[in-house]
Short mmCIF file of C-alpha atoms and ligand atoms in Angstrom, two decimals:
data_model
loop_
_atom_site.label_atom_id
_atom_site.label_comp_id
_atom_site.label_asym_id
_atom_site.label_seq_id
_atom_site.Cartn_x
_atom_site.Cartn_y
_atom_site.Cartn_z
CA UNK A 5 163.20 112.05 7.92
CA UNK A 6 159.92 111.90 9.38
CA UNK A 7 158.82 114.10 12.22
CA UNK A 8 158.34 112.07 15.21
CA UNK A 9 161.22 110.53 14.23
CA UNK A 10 163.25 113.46 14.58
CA UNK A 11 161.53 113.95 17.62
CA UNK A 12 162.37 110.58 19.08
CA UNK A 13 166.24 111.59 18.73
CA UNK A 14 166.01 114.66 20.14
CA UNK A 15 164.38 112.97 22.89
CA UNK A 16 167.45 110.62 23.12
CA UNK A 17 169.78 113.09 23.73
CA UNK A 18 170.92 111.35 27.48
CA UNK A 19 171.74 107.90 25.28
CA UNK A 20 173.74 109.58 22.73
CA UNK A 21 175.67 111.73 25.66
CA UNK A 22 176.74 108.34 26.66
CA UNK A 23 177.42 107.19 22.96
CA UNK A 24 179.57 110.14 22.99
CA UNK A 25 181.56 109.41 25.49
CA UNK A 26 182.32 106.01 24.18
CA UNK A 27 183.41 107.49 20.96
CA UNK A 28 185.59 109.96 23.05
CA UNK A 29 186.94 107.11 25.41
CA UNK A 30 188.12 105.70 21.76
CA UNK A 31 190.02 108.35 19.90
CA UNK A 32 193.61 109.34 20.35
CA UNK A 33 194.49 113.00 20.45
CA UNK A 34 197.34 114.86 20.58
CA UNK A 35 197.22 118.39 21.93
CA UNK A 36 200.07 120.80 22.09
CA UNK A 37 201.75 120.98 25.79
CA UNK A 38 201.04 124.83 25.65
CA UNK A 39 199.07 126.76 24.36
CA UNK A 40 197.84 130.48 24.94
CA UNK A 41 194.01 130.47 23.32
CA UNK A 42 191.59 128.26 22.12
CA UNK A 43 189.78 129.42 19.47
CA UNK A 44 186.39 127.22 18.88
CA UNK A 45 184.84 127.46 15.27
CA UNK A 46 181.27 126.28 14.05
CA UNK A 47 178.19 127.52 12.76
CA UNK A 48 174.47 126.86 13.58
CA UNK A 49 173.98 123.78 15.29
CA UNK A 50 177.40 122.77 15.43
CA UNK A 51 178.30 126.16 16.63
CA UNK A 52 176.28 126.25 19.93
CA UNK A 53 178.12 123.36 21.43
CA UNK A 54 181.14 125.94 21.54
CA UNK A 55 178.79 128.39 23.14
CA UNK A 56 177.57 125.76 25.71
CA UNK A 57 180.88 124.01 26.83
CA UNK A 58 181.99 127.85 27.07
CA UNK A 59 179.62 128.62 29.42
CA UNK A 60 179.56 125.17 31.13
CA UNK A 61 183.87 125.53 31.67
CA UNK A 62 183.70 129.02 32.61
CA UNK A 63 185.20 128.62 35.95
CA UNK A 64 187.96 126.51 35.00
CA UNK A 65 188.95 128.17 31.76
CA UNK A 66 193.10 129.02 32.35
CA UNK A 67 193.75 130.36 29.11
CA UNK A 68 190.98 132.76 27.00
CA UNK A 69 188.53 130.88 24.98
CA UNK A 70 186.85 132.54 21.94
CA UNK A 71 184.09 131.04 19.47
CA UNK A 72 184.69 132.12 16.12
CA UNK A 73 180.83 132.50 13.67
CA UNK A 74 182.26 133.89 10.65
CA UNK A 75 184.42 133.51 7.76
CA UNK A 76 187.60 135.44 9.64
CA UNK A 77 189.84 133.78 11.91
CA UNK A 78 190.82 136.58 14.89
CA UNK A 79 194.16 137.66 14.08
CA UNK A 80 195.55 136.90 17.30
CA UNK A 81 195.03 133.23 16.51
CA UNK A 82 198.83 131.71 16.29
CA UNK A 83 200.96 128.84 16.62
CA UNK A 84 200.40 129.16 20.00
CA UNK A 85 196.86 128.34 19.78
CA UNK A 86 194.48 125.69 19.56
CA UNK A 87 191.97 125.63 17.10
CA UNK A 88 188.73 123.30 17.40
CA UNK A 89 186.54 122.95 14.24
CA UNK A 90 183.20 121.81 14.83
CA UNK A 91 180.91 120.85 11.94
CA UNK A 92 178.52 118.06 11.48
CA UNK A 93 178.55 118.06 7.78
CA UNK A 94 182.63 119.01 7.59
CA UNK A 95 181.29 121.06 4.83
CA UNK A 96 180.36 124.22 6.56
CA UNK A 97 181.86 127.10 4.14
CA UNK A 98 182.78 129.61 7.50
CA UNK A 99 184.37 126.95 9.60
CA UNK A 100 186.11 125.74 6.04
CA UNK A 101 187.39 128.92 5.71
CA UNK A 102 188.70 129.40 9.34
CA UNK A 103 190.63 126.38 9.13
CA UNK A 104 192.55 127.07 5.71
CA UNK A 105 193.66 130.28 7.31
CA UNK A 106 194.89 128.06 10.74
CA UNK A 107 196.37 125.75 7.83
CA UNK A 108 198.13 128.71 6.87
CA UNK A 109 199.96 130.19 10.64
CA UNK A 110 200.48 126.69 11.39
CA UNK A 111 197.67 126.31 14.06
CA UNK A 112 197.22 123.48 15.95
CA UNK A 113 193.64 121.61 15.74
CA UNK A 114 191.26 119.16 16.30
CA UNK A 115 188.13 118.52 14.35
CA UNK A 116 184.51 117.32 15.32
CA UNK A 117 182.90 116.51 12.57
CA UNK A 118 180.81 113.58 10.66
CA UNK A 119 182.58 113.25 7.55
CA UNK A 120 182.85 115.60 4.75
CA UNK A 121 185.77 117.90 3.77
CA UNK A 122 187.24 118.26 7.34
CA UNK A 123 187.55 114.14 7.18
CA UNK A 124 189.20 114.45 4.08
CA UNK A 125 191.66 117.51 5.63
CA UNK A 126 192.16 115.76 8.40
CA UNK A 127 192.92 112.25 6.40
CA UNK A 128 194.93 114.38 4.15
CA UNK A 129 196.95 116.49 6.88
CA UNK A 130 196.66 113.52 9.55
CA UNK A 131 195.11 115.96 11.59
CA UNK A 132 193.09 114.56 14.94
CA UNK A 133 189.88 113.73 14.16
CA UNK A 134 186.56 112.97 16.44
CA UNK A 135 184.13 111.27 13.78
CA UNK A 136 181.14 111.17 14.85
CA UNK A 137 177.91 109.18 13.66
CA UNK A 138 176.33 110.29 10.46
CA UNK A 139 172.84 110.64 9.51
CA UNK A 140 171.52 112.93 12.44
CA UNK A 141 170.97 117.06 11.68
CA UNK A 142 173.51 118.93 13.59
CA UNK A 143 170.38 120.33 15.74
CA UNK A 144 170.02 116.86 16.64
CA UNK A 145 173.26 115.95 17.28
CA UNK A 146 174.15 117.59 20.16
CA UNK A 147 175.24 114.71 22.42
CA UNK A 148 178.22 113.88 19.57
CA UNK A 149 179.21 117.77 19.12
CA UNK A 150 179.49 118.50 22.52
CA UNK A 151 180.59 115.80 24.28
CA UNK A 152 184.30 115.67 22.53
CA UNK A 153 184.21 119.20 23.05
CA UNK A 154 184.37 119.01 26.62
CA UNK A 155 186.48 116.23 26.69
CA UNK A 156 189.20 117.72 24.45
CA UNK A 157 189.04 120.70 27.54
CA UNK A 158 189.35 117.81 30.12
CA UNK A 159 192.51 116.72 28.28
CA UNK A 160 193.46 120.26 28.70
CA UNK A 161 193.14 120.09 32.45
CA UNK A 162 190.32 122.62 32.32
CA UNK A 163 187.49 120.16 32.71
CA UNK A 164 187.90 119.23 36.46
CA UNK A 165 184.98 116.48 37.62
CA UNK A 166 183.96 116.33 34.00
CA UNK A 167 182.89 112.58 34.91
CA UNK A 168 180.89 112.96 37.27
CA UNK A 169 178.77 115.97 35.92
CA UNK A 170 178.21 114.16 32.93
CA UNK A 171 176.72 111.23 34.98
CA UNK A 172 174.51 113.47 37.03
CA UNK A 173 173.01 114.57 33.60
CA UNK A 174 172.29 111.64 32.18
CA UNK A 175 170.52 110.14 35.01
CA UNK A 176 168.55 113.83 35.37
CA UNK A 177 167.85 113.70 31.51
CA UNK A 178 166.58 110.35 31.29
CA UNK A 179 164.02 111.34 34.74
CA UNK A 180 162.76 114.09 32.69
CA UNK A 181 162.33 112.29 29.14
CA UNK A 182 159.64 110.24 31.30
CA UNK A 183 157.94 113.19 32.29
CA UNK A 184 158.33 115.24 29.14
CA UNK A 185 159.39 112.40 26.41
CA UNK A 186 157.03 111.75 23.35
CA UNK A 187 155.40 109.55 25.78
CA UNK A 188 153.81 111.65 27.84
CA UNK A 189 150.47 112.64 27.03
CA UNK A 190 149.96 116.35 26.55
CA UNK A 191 147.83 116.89 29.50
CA UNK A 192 150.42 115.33 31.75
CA UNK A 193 153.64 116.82 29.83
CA UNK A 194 155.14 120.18 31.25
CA UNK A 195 156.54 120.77 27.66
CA UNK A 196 154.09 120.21 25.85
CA UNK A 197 151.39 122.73 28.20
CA UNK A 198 154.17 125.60 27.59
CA UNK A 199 154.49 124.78 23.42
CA UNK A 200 150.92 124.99 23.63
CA UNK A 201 150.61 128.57 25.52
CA UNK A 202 153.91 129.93 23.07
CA UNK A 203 153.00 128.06 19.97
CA UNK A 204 151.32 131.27 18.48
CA UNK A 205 153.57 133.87 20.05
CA UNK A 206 157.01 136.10 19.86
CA UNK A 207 159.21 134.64 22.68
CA UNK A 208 161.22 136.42 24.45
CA UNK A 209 163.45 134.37 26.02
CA UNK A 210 166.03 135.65 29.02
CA UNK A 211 168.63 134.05 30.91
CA UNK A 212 171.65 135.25 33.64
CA UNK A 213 174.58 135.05 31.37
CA UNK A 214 175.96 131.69 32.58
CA UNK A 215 172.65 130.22 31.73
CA UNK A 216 172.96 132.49 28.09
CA UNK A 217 173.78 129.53 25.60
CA UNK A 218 170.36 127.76 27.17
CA UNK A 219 168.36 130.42 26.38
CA UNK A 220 170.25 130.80 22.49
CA UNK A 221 169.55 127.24 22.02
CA UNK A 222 165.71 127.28 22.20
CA UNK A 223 165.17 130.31 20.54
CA UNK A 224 167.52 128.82 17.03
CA UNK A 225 165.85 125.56 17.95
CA UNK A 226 162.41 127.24 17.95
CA UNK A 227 163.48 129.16 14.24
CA UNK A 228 164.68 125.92 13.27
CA UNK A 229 162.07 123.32 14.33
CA UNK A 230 159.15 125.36 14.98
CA UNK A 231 160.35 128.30 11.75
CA UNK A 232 159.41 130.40 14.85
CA UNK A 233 161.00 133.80 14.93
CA UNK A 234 162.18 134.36 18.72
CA UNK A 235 164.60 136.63 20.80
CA UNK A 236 167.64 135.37 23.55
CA UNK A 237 168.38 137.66 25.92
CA UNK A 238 170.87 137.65 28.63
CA UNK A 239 170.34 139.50 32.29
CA UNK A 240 171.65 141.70 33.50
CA UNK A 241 172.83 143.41 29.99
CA UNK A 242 169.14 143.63 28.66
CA UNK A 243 167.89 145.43 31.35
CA UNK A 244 170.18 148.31 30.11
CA UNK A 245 168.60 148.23 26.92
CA UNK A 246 166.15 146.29 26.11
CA UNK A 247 163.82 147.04 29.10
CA UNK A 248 162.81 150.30 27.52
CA UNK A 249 161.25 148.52 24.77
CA UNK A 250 159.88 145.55 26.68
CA UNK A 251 157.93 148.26 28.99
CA UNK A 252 156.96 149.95 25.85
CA UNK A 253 155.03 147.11 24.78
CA UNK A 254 151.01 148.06 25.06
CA UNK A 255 148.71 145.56 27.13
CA UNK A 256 147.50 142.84 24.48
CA UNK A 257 148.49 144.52 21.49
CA UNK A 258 151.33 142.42 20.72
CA UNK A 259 151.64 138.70 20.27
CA UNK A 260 154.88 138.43 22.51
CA UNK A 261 155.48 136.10 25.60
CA UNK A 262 157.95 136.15 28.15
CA UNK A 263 160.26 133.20 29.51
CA UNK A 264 162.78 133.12 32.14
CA UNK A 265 165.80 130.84 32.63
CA UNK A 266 165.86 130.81 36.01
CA UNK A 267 168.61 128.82 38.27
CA UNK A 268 169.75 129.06 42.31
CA UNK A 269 173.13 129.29 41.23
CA UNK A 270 172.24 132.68 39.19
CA UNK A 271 174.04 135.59 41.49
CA UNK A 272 171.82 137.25 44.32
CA UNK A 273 172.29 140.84 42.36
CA UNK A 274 170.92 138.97 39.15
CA UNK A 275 168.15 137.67 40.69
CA UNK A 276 167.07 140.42 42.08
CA UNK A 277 167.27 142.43 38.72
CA UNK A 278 164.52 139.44 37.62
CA UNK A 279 162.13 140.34 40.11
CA UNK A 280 162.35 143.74 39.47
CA UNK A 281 161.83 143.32 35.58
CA UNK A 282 159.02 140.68 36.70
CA UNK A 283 157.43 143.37 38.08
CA UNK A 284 158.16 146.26 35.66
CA UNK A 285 157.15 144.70 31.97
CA UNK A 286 155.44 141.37 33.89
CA UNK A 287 151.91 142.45 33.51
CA UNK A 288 152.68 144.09 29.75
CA UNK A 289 153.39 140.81 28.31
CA UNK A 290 151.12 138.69 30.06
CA UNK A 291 152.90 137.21 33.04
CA UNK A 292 156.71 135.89 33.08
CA UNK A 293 156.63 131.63 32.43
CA UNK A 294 159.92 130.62 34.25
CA UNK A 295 161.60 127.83 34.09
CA UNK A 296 163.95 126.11 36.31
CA UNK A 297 167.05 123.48 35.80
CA UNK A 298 167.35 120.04 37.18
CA UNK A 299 170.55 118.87 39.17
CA UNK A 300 173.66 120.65 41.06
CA UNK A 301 176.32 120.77 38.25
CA UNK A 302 176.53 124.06 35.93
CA UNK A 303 176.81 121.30 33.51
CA UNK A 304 173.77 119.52 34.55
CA UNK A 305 171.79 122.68 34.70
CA UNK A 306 172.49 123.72 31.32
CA UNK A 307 171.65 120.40 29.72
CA UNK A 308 168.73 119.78 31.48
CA UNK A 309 167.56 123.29 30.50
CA UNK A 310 168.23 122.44 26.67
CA UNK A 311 166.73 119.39 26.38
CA UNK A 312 163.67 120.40 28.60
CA UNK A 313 163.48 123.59 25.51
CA UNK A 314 164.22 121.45 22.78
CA UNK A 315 161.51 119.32 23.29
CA UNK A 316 159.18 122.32 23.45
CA UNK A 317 160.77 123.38 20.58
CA UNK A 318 159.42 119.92 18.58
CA UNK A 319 155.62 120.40 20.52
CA UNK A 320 155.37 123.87 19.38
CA UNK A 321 156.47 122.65 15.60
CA UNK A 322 154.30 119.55 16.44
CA UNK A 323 151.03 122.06 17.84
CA UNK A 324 151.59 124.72 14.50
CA UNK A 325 151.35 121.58 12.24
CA UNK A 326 155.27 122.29 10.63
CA UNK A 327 157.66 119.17 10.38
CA UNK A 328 160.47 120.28 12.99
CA UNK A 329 162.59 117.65 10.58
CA UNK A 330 162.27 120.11 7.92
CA UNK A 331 164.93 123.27 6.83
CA UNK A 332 164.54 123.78 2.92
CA UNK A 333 165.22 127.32 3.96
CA UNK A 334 169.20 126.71 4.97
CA UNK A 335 169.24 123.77 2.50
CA UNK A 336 168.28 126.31 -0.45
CA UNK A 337 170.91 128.46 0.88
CA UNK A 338 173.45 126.36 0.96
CA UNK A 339 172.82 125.02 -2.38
CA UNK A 340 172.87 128.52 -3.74
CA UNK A 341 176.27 129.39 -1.49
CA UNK A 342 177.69 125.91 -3.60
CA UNK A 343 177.29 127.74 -7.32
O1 PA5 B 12 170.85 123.05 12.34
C1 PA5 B 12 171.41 123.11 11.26
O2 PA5 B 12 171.28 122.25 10.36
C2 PA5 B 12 172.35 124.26 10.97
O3 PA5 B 12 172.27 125.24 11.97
C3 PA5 B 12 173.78 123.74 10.80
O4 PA5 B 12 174.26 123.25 12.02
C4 PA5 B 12 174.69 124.84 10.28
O5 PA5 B 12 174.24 125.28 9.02
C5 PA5 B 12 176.14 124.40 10.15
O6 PA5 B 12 176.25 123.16 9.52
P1 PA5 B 12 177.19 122.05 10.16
O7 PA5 B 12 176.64 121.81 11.53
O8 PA5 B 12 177.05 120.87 9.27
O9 PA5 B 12 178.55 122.64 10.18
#
């Protein structure tokens, strides 16, 4: 895939929110009547979408709701649970392994997936199934992992106004791909001016915790796109930790720079802990770049924060001269994982 093509679909991200929810308006699923858990799992950029509708559900969340990264299902997962597998490929060996050991207690699920061996498990098992487009990378798939996510949550009764929050963002997304899209010269794009004042740096990238799985996002999309090493952290928890070595850091001796997620819905107490850490490691790391949401809606926030950093994520890749299409890295990997 070429590199402004990959760009151009990240940059689509408010049409294929909308493709999603066609696709979601389509499918039939059947989810147990009750359930105790949901357990979400995925890896990578399959695995954030759990993360973000997390975050983005957290107030109406009735029931505990844990993301599972890793090989090992939790052993509290039962019967009684609901298991969603997201994976773009289907072939993802953790998520794989997850659902053979659901298989195995007789856990309820739903996949999210393109094709691969999850299609074939849940042909196989006749096992609900949201098949989404092929031919994207999972990074740039978002819209089609996500969006069945939340809706499967919806079905659950714990996506209340799910409709309407998902309309705000679209028509917020689609403002700001005409101020930030490909389009947009650099001198007149706000994404492209911050790739070009991070594109040789360390970011440190902090967020309150609702805002966490923003903040996440841009730094694996700037390892991923940009093969930029970066750090996510989430206020108030680093300043009991990682403060110490932020303030450590020597005037100009390091190549670091410093982002806030900032929102008006982050809690008075956390945003006062900001301006106090603006002030304590501020002037260490060359001024605090801060950036704000668009829109009322958690939900609105958080996407409008993602797709704001994932197009900086493509201008830094774009600035540093590496194709942001590009991850022989994970591919070599996984080809070595398939021996
Ligand atoms: O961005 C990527 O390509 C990776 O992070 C993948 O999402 C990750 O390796 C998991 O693969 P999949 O999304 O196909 O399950």
């Amino acid at each position: 895939m070429k590199s402004n093509e990959f760009i151009n679909i990240l940059a689509a991200l408010p049409e294929q929110i909308e493709k999603a929810q066609d696709i979601c308006s389509r499918v039939k699923v059947d989810l147990p009547e009750k359930i105790n858990a949901v357990y979400i799992a995925g890896m990578g950029g399959s695995g954030v979408a759990g993360l973000l509708a997390k975050s983005i559900l957290s107030e109406n969340l009735k029931i505990p709701v844990e993301l599972i990264r890793d090989y090992a299902a939790p052993f509290a997962m039962t019967k009684n649970s609901l298991l969603v597998a997201v994976s773009y490929s289907g072939n993802t060996e953790e998520t794989l392994s997850v659902v053979a050991q659901a298989e195995k207690r007789r856990v309820p699920m739903v996949f999210i997936s393109s094709g691969g061996k999850l299609a074939e498990l849940a042909e196989a098992k006749k096992i609900d199934i949201f098949e989404i487009p092929k031919g994207y990378q999972p990074r740039a798939a978002l819209g089609f992992l996500l969006i069945p996510l939340l809706y499967i949550f919806e079905k659950l009764k714990m996506a209340p106004g799910l409709k309407e929050d998902l309309a705000e963002a679209v028509i917020e997304l689609k403002k700001l791909c005409g101020e930030i899209g490909p389009g947009v010269s650099p001198h007149q794009n706000e994404a492209h001016k911050l790739a070009a004042k991070i594109c040789k740096t360390f970011p440190l990238i902090y967020s309150s915790a609702a805002l966490y799985p923003a903040a996440y996002r841009f730094k694996c999309q700037l390892n991923e796109n940009a093969k930029l090493l970066a750090h996510a952290g989430e206020m108030t928890e680093s300043n009991h930790n990682e403060i110490e070595g932020l303030c450590a850091l020597k005037r100009g001796a390091h190549n670091h720079s410093l982002l806030y997620l900032r929102s008006e819905r982050d809690s008075e107490r956390t945003k006062k802990q900001m301006e106090i850490t603006k002030s304590l490691v501020g002037a260490q790391l060359g001024g605090v770049r801060e950036i704000f949401p668009r829109g009322k809606s958690l939900l609105c926030q958080m996407l409008s924060l993602v797709y704001f950093l994932d197009m900086v994520s493509a201008y830094v890749a774009e600035v540093n001269g590496t194709d942001p299409a590009e991850i022989g890295t994970i591919l070599k990997l996984k080809k070595e994982l398939s021996r």
